[in-house]
């Protein structure tokens, strides 16, 4: 961390776009790759948590209407 940078609070950061450009190097930049992977994993975990939360709050499906249609 740079001396002039302040530590960020745990407040939610704005969504960032991740882009990848191919640059041929002898050794890959593992720090950049790790950072990109961590950002992708975090975004995926947040999306899954939001999907789970919305599924829990959704009203249950009307199974009675489906059961009577089969008769």
PDB file of N, CA, C and O in Angstrom, residues 11-65:
ATOM      1  N   UNK A  11     -17.139   0.061   3.634  1.00  0.00           N
ATOM      2  CA  UNK A  11     -18.292   0.507   2.866  1.00  0.00           C
ATOM      3  C   UNK A  11     -18.256  -0.132   1.479  1.00  0.00           C
ATOM      4  O   UNK A  11     -17.191  -0.412   0.934  1.00  0.00           O
ATOM      5  N   UNK A  12     -19.403  -0.334   0.925  1.00  0.00           N
ATOM      6  CA  UNK A  12     -19.525  -0.976  -0.380  1.00  0.00           C
ATOM      7  C   UNK A  12     -18.916  -0.082  -1.459  1.00  0.00           C
ATOM      8  O   UNK A  12     -19.228   1.086  -1.570  1.00  0.00           O
ATOM      9  N   UNK A  13     -18.045  -0.662  -2.252  1.00  0.00           N
ATOM     10  CA  UNK A  13     -17.405   0.074  -3.332  1.00  0.00           C
ATOM     11  C   UNK A  13     -18.307   0.106  -4.559  1.00  0.00           C
ATOM     12  O   UNK A  13     -19.079  -0.815  -4.768  1.00  0.00           O
ATOM     13  N   UNK A  14     -18.191   1.118  -5.373  1.00  0.00           N
ATOM     14  CA  UNK A  14     -18.971   1.126  -6.612  1.00  0.00           C
ATOM     15  C   UNK A  14     -18.487   0.007  -7.533  1.00  0.00           C
ATOM     16  O   UNK A  14     -17.338  -0.434  -7.454  1.00  0.00           O
ATOM     17  N   UNK A  15     -19.383  -0.461  -8.367  1.00  0.00           N
ATOM     18  CA  UNK A  15     -19.046  -1.562  -9.270  1.00  0.00           C
ATOM     19  C   UNK A  15     -17.956  -1.120 -10.241  1.00  0.00           C
ATOM     20  O   UNK A  15     -18.007  -0.023 -10.784  1.00  0.00           O
ATOM     21  N   UNK A  16     -16.966  -1.979 -10.430  1.00  0.00           N
ATOM     22  CA  UNK A  16     -15.879  -1.668 -11.348  1.00  0.00           C
ATOM     23  C   UNK A  16     -15.927  -2.622 -12.515  1.00  0.00           C
ATOM     24  O   UNK A  16     -16.281  -3.781 -12.378  1.00  0.00           O
ATOM     25  N   UNK A  17     -15.559  -2.138 -13.662  1.00  0.00           N
ATOM     26  CA  UNK A  17     -15.482  -2.970 -14.854  1.00  0.00           C
ATOM     27  C   UNK A  17     -14.077  -3.555 -14.939  1.00  0.00           C
ATOM     28  O   UNK A  17     -13.089  -2.868 -14.705  1.00  0.00           O
ATOM     29  N   UNK A  18     -14.018  -4.813 -15.271  1.00  0.00           N
ATOM     30  CA  UNK A  18     -12.726  -5.485 -15.409  1.00  0.00           C
ATOM     31  C   UNK A  18     -12.504  -5.767 -16.883  1.00  0.00           C
ATOM     32  O   UNK A  18     -13.379  -6.313 -17.553  1.00  0.00           O
ATOM     33  N   UNK A  19     -11.362  -5.386 -17.383  1.00  0.00           N
ATOM     34  CA  UNK A  19     -11.044  -5.689 -18.770  1.00  0.00           C
ATOM     35  C   UNK A  19      -9.701  -6.397 -18.817  1.00  0.00           C
ATOM     36  O   UNK A  19      -8.842  -6.198 -17.955  1.00  0.00           O
ATOM     37  N   UNK A  20      -9.545  -7.220 -19.829  1.00  0.00           N
ATOM     38  CA  UNK A  20      -8.318  -7.994 -19.978  1.00  0.00           C
ATOM     39  C   UNK A  20      -7.767  -7.741 -21.372  1.00  0.00           C
ATOM     40  O   UNK A  20      -8.487  -7.841 -22.360  1.00  0.00           O
ATOM     41  N   UNK A  21      -6.504  -7.397 -21.422  1.00  0.00           N
ATOM     42  CA  UNK A  21      -5.826  -7.212 -22.697  1.00  0.00           C
ATOM     43  C   UNK A  21      -4.620  -8.138 -22.733  1.00  0.00           C
ATOM     44  O   UNK A  21      -3.908  -8.273 -21.741  1.00  0.00           O
ATOM     45  N   UNK A  22      -4.428  -8.760 -23.864  1.00  0.00           N
ATOM     46  CA  UNK A  22      -3.306  -9.686 -23.999  1.00  0.00           C
ATOM     47  C   UNK A  22      -2.004  -8.917 -24.210  1.00  0.00           C
ATOM     48  O   UNK A  22      -1.901  -8.086 -25.102  1.00  0.00           O
ATOM     49  N   UNK A  23      -1.038  -9.194 -23.360  1.00  0.00           N
ATOM     50  CA  UNK A  23       0.305  -8.630 -23.498  1.00  0.00           C
ATOM     51  C   UNK A  23       1.269  -9.776 -23.253  1.00  0.00           C
ATOM     52  O   UNK A  23       1.269 -10.385 -22.183  1.00  0.00           O
ATOM     53  N   UNK A  24       2.068 -10.107 -24.259  1.00  0.00           N
ATOM     54  CA  UNK A  24       2.984 -11.231 -24.121  1.00  0.00           C
ATOM     55  C   UNK A  24       4.141 -10.851 -23.200  1.00  0.00           C
ATOM     56  O   UNK A  24       4.801  -9.845 -23.384  1.00  0.00           O
ATOM     57  N   UNK A  25       4.340 -11.673 -22.183  1.00  0.00           N
ATOM     58  CA  UNK A  25       5.430 -11.467 -21.219  1.00  0.00           C
ATOM     59  C   UNK A  25       6.096 -12.810 -20.944  1.00  0.00           C
ATOM     60  O   UNK A  25       5.497 -13.861 -21.126  1.00  0.00           O
ATOM     61  N   UNK A  26       7.299 -12.745 -20.461  1.00  0.00           N
ATOM     62  CA  UNK A  26       8.009 -13.970 -20.088  1.00  0.00           C
ATOM     63  C   UNK A  26       7.330 -14.633 -18.888  1.00  0.00           C
ATOM     64  O   UNK A  26       7.094 -15.819 -18.878  1.00  0.00           O
ATOM     65  N   UNK A  27       7.039 -13.825 -17.878  1.00  0.00           N
ATOM     66  CA  UNK A  27       6.388 -14.340 -16.670  1.00  0.00           C
ATOM     67  C   UNK A  27       5.084 -13.567 -16.473  1.00  0.00           C
ATOM     68  O   UNK A  27       5.069 -12.347 -16.592  1.00  0.00           O
ATOM     69  N   UNK A  28       4.001 -14.259 -16.161  1.00  0.00           N
ATOM     70  CA  UNK A  28       2.732 -13.547 -15.938  1.00  0.00           C
ATOM     71  C   UNK A  28       2.784 -12.727 -14.646  1.00  0.00           C
ATOM     72  O   UNK A  28       3.493 -13.067 -13.703  1.00  0.00           O
ATOM     73  N   UNK A  29       2.042 -11.645 -14.621  1.00  0.00           N
ATOM     74  CA  UNK A  29       1.948 -10.802 -13.433  1.00  0.00           C
ATOM     75  C   UNK A  29       0.941 -11.452 -12.489  1.00  0.00           C
ATOM     76  O   UNK A  29      -0.268 -11.261 -12.603  1.00  0.00           O
ATOM     77  N   UNK A  30       1.432 -12.263 -11.577  1.00  0.00           N
ATOM     78  CA  UNK A  30       0.579 -13.035 -10.685  1.00  0.00           C
ATOM     79  C   UNK A  30      -0.256 -12.138  -9.766  1.00  0.00           C
ATOM     80  O   UNK A  30      -1.372 -12.482  -9.401  1.00  0.00           O
ATOM     81  N   UNK A  31       0.265 -10.991  -9.406  1.00  0.00           N
ATOM     82  CA  UNK A  31      -0.476 -10.088  -8.540  1.00  0.00           C
ATOM     83  C   UNK A  31      -1.716  -9.551  -9.264  1.00  0.00           C
ATOM     84  O   UNK A  31      -2.804  -9.522  -8.706  1.00  0.00           O
ATOM     85  N   UNK A  32      -1.539  -9.164 -10.531  1.00  0.00           N
ATOM     86  CA  UNK A  32      -2.680  -8.671 -11.303  1.00  0.00           C
ATOM     87  C   UNK A  32      -3.686  -9.788 -11.552  1.00  0.00           C
ATOM     88  O   UNK A  32      -4.896  -9.576 -11.458  1.00  0.00           O
ATOM     89  N   UNK A  33      -3.202 -10.967 -11.877  1.00  0.00           N
ATOM     90  CA  UNK A  33      -4.102 -12.097 -12.109  1.00  0.00           C
ATOM     91  C   UNK A  33      -4.877 -12.451 -10.841  1.00  0.00           C
ATOM     92  O   UNK A  33      -6.081 -12.716 -10.887  1.00  0.00           O
ATOM     93  N   UNK A  34      -4.202 -12.446  -9.722  1.00  0.00           N
ATOM     94  CA  UNK A  34      -4.854 -12.743  -8.450  1.00  0.00           C
ATOM     95  C   UNK A  34      -5.906 -11.705  -8.098  1.00  0.00           C
ATOM     96  O   UNK A  34      -6.998 -12.043  -7.634  1.00  0.00           O
ATOM     97  N   UNK A  35      -5.586 -10.441  -8.340  1.00  0.00           N
ATOM     98  CA  UNK A  35      -6.542  -9.373  -8.068  1.00  0.00           C
ATOM     99  C   UNK A  35      -7.792  -9.522  -8.948  1.00  0.00           C
ATOM    100  O   UNK A  35      -8.917  -9.379  -8.485  1.00  0.00           O
ATOM    101  N   UNK A  36      -7.577  -9.830 -10.228  1.00  0.00           N
ATOM    102  CA  UNK A  36      -8.699 -10.006 -11.151  1.00  0.00           C
ATOM    103  C   UNK A  36      -9.557 -11.197 -10.729  1.00  0.00           C
ATOM    104  O   UNK A  36     -10.789 -11.123 -10.740  1.00  0.00           O
ATOM    105  N   UNK A  37      -8.924 -12.284 -10.344  1.00  0.00           N
ATOM    106  CA  UNK A  37      -9.657 -13.470  -9.918  1.00  0.00           C
ATOM    107  C   UNK A  37     -10.464 -13.194  -8.647  1.00  0.00           C
ATOM    108  O   UNK A  37     -11.615 -13.604  -8.523  1.00  0.00           O
ATOM    109  N   UNK A  38      -9.863 -12.471  -7.717  1.00  0.00           N
ATOM    110  CA  UNK A  38     -10.563 -12.131  -6.476  1.00  0.00           C
ATOM    111  C   UNK A  38     -11.771 -11.244  -6.757  1.00  0.00           C
ATOM    112  O   UNK A  38     -12.843 -11.441  -6.177  1.00  0.00           O
ATOM    113  N   UNK A  39     -11.632 -10.274  -7.657  1.00  0.00           N
ATOM    114  CA  UNK A  39     -12.748  -9.395  -8.012  1.00  0.00           C
ATOM    115  C   UNK A  39     -13.874 -10.190  -8.658  1.00  0.00           C
ATOM    116  O   UNK A  39     -15.044  -9.977  -8.355  1.00  0.00           O
ATOM    117  N   UNK A  40     -13.528 -11.118  -9.546  1.00  0.00           N
ATOM    118  CA  UNK A  40     -14.539 -11.936 -10.206  1.00  0.00           C
ATOM    119  C   UNK A  40     -15.258 -12.833  -9.199  1.00  0.00           C
ATOM    120  O   UNK A  40     -16.484 -12.984  -9.240  1.00  0.00           O
ATOM    121  N   UNK A  41     -14.510 -13.432  -8.284  1.00  0.00           N
ATOM    122  CA  UNK A  41     -15.113 -14.299  -7.268  1.00  0.00           C
ATOM    123  C   UNK A  41     -16.034 -13.499  -6.354  1.00  0.00           C
ATOM    124  O   UNK A  41     -17.126 -13.961  -5.992  1.00  0.00           O
ATOM    125  N   UNK A  42     -15.633 -12.302  -5.987  1.00  0.00           N
ATOM    126  CA  UNK A  42     -16.455 -11.447  -5.140  1.00  0.00           C
ATOM    127  C   UNK A  42     -17.743 -11.056  -5.857  1.00  0.00           C
ATOM    128  O   UNK A  42     -18.832 -11.110  -5.270  1.00  0.00           O
ATOM    129  N   UNK A  43     -17.640 -10.693  -7.119  1.00  0.00           N
ATOM    130  CA  UNK A  43     -18.821 -10.315  -7.890  1.00  0.00           C
ATOM    131  C   UNK A  43     -19.775 -11.498  -8.023  1.00  0.00           C
ATOM    132  O   UNK A  43     -20.997 -11.343  -7.902  1.00  0.00           O
ATOM    133  N   UNK A  44     -19.226 -12.681  -8.246  1.00  0.00           N
ATOM    134  CA  UNK A  44     -20.064 -13.867  -8.371  1.00  0.00           C
ATOM    135  C   UNK A  44     -20.747 -14.199  -7.040  1.00  0.00           C
ATOM    136  O   UNK A  44     -21.934 -14.518  -7.002  1.00  0.00           O
ATOM    137  N   UNK A  45     -20.020 -14.097  -5.943  1.00  0.00           N
ATOM    138  CA  UNK A  45     -20.597 -14.377  -4.627  1.00  0.00           C
ATOM    139  C   UNK A  45     -21.711 -13.383  -4.299  1.00  0.00           C
ATOM    140  O   UNK A  45     -22.749 -13.768  -3.751  1.00  0.00           O
ATOM    141  N   UNK A  46     -21.516 -12.108  -4.632  1.00  0.00           N
ATOM    142  CA  UNK A  46     -22.547 -11.114  -4.385  1.00  0.00           C
ATOM    143  C   UNK A  46     -23.789 -11.395  -5.231  1.00  0.00           C
ATOM    144  O   UNK A  46     -24.917 -11.281  -4.747  1.00  0.00           O
ATOM    145  N   UNK A  47     -23.590 -11.773  -6.487  1.00  0.00           N
ATOM    146  CA  UNK A  47     -24.722 -12.071  -7.360  1.00  0.00           C
ATOM    147  C   UNK A  47     -25.499 -13.280  -6.844  1.00  0.00           C
ATOM    148  O   UNK A  47     -26.738 -13.282  -6.844  1.00  0.00           O
ATOM    149  N   UNK A  48     -24.795 -14.295  -6.382  1.00  0.00           N
ATOM    150  CA  UNK A  48     -25.451 -15.480  -5.833  1.00  0.00           C
ATOM    151  C   UNK A  48     -26.201 -15.146  -4.550  1.00  0.00           C
ATOM    152  O   UNK A  48     -27.306 -15.626  -4.321  1.00  0.00           O
ATOM    153  N   UNK A  49     -25.618 -14.307  -3.702  1.00  0.00           N
ATOM    154  CA  UNK A  49     -26.279 -13.916  -2.458  1.00  0.00           C
ATOM    155  C   UNK A  49     -27.548 -13.119  -2.752  1.00  0.00           C
ATOM    156  O   UNK A  49     -28.577 -13.317  -2.097  1.00  0.00           O
ATOM    157  N   UNK A  50     -27.495 -12.230  -3.740  1.00  0.00           N
ATOM    158  CA  UNK A  50     -28.685 -11.468  -4.116  1.00  0.00           C
ATOM    159  C   UNK A  50     -29.757 -12.388  -4.679  1.00  0.00           C
ATOM    160  O   UNK A  50     -30.944 -12.217  -4.395  1.00  0.00           O
ATOM    161  N   UNK A  51     -29.348 -13.373  -5.480  1.00  0.00           N
ATOM    162  CA  UNK A  51     -30.314 -14.313  -6.047  1.00  0.00           C
ATOM    163  C   UNK A  51     -30.960 -15.149  -4.943  1.00  0.00           C
ATOM    164  O   UNK A  51     -32.172 -15.390  -4.972  1.00  0.00           O
ATOM    165  N   UNK A  52     -30.169 -15.586  -3.976  1.00  0.00           N
ATOM    166  CA  UNK A  52     -30.707 -16.356  -2.852  1.00  0.00           C
ATOM    167  C   UNK A  52     -31.671 -15.512  -2.024  1.00  0.00           C
ATOM    168  O   UNK A  52     -32.718 -15.983  -1.599  1.00  0.00           O
ATOM    169  N   UNK A  53     -31.305 -14.263  -1.799  1.00  0.00           N
ATOM    170  CA  UNK A  53     -32.152 -13.382  -1.006  1.00  0.00           C
ATOM    171  C   UNK A  53     -33.475 -13.116  -1.716  1.00  0.00           C
ATOM    172  O   UNK A  53     -34.533 -13.108  -1.093  1.00  0.00           O
ATOM    173  N   UNK A  54     -33.438 -12.924  -3.025  1.00  0.00           N
ATOM    174  CA  UNK A  54     -34.676 -12.655  -3.753  1.00  0.00           C
ATOM    175  C   UNK A  54     -35.526 -13.916  -3.854  1.00  0.00           C
ATOM    176  O   UNK A  54     -36.750 -13.840  -3.872  1.00  0.00           O
ATOM    177  N   UNK A  55     -34.905 -15.093  -3.903  1.00  0.00           N
ATOM    178  CA  UNK A  55     -35.654 -16.344  -3.964  1.00  0.00           C
ATOM    179  C   UNK A  55     -36.362 -16.607  -2.634  1.00  0.00           C
ATOM    180  O   UNK A  55     -37.465 -17.151  -2.608  1.00  0.00           O
ATOM    181  N   UNK A  56     -35.750 -16.205  -1.544  1.00  0.00           N
ATOM    182  CA  UNK A  56     -36.353 -16.415  -0.227  1.00  0.00           C
ATOM    183  C   UNK A  56     -37.533 -15.475   0.000  1.00  0.00           C
ATOM    184  O   UNK A  56     -38.467 -15.817   0.714  1.00  0.00           O
ATOM    185  N   UNK A  57     -37.491 -14.286  -0.586  1.00  0.00           N
ATOM    186  CA  UNK A  57     -38.563 -13.321  -0.379  1.00  0.00           C
ATOM    187  C   UNK A  57     -39.687 -13.483  -1.390  1.00  0.00           C
ATOM    188  O   UNK A  57     -40.752 -12.904  -1.213  1.00  0.00           O
ATOM    189  N   UNK A  58     -39.487 -14.259  -2.449  1.00  0.00           N
ATOM    190  CA  UNK A  58     -40.522 -14.459  -3.461  1.00  0.00           C
ATOM    191  C   UNK A  58     -41.642 -15.315  -2.881  1.00  0.00           C
ATOM    192  O   UNK A  58     -41.389 -16.250  -2.123  1.00  0.00           O
ATOM    193  N   UNK A  59     -42.890 -15.026  -3.237  1.00  0.00           N
ATOM    194  CA  UNK A  59     -43.994 -15.837  -2.729  1.00  0.00           C
ATOM    195  C   UNK A  59     -43.942 -17.242  -3.326  1.00  0.00           C
ATOM    196  O   UNK A  59     -43.441 -17.429  -4.435  1.00  0.00           O
ATOM    197  N   UNK A  60     -44.419 -18.239  -2.593  1.00  0.00           N
ATOM    198  CA  UNK A  60     -44.372 -19.605  -3.110  1.00  0.00           C
ATOM    199  C   UNK A  60     -45.266 -19.740  -4.339  1.00  0.00           C
ATOM    200  O   UNK A  60     -46.259 -19.035  -4.489  1.00  0.00           O
ATOM    201  N   UNK A  61     -44.913 -20.650  -5.216  1.00  0.00           N
ATOM    202  CA  UNK A  61     -45.680 -20.865  -6.438  1.00  0.00           C
ATOM    203  C   UNK A  61     -47.049 -21.436  -6.090  1.00  0.00           C
ATOM    204  O   UNK A  61     -47.206 -22.165  -5.106  1.00  0.00           O
ATOM    205  N   UNK A  62     -48.025 -21.144  -6.907  1.00  0.00           N
ATOM    206  CA  UNK A  62     -49.382 -21.628  -6.684  1.00  0.00           C
ATOM    207  C   UNK A  62     -49.471 -23.059  -7.198  1.00  0.00           C
ATOM    208  O   UNK A  62     -49.727 -23.307  -8.361  1.00  0.00           O
ATOM    209  N   UNK A  63     -49.259 -24.021  -6.323  1.00  0.00           N
ATOM    210  CA  UNK A  63     -49.240 -25.428  -6.728  1.00  0.00           C
ATOM    211  C   UNK A  63     -50.642 -25.977  -6.888  1.00  0.00           C
ATOM    212  O   UNK A  63     -50.857 -26.916  -7.625  1.00  0.00           O
ATOM    213  N   UNK A  64     -51.632 -25.384  -6.226  1.00  0.00           N
ATOM    214  CA  UNK A  64     -53.000 -25.890  -6.329  1.00  0.00           C
ATOM    215  C   UNK A  64     -53.522 -25.754  -7.747  1.00  0.00           C
ATOM    216  O   UNK A  64     -54.143 -26.679  -8.278  1.00  0.00           O
ATOM    217  N   UNK A  65     -53.261 -24.642  -8.394  1.00  0.00           N
ATOM    218  CA  UNK A  65     -53.713 -24.446  -9.767  1.00  0.00           C
ATOM    219  C   UNK A  65     -53.061 -25.467 -10.694  1.00  0.00           C
ATOM    220  O   UNK A  65     -53.692 -25.976 -11.615  1.00  0.00           O
TER     221      UNK A  65
END
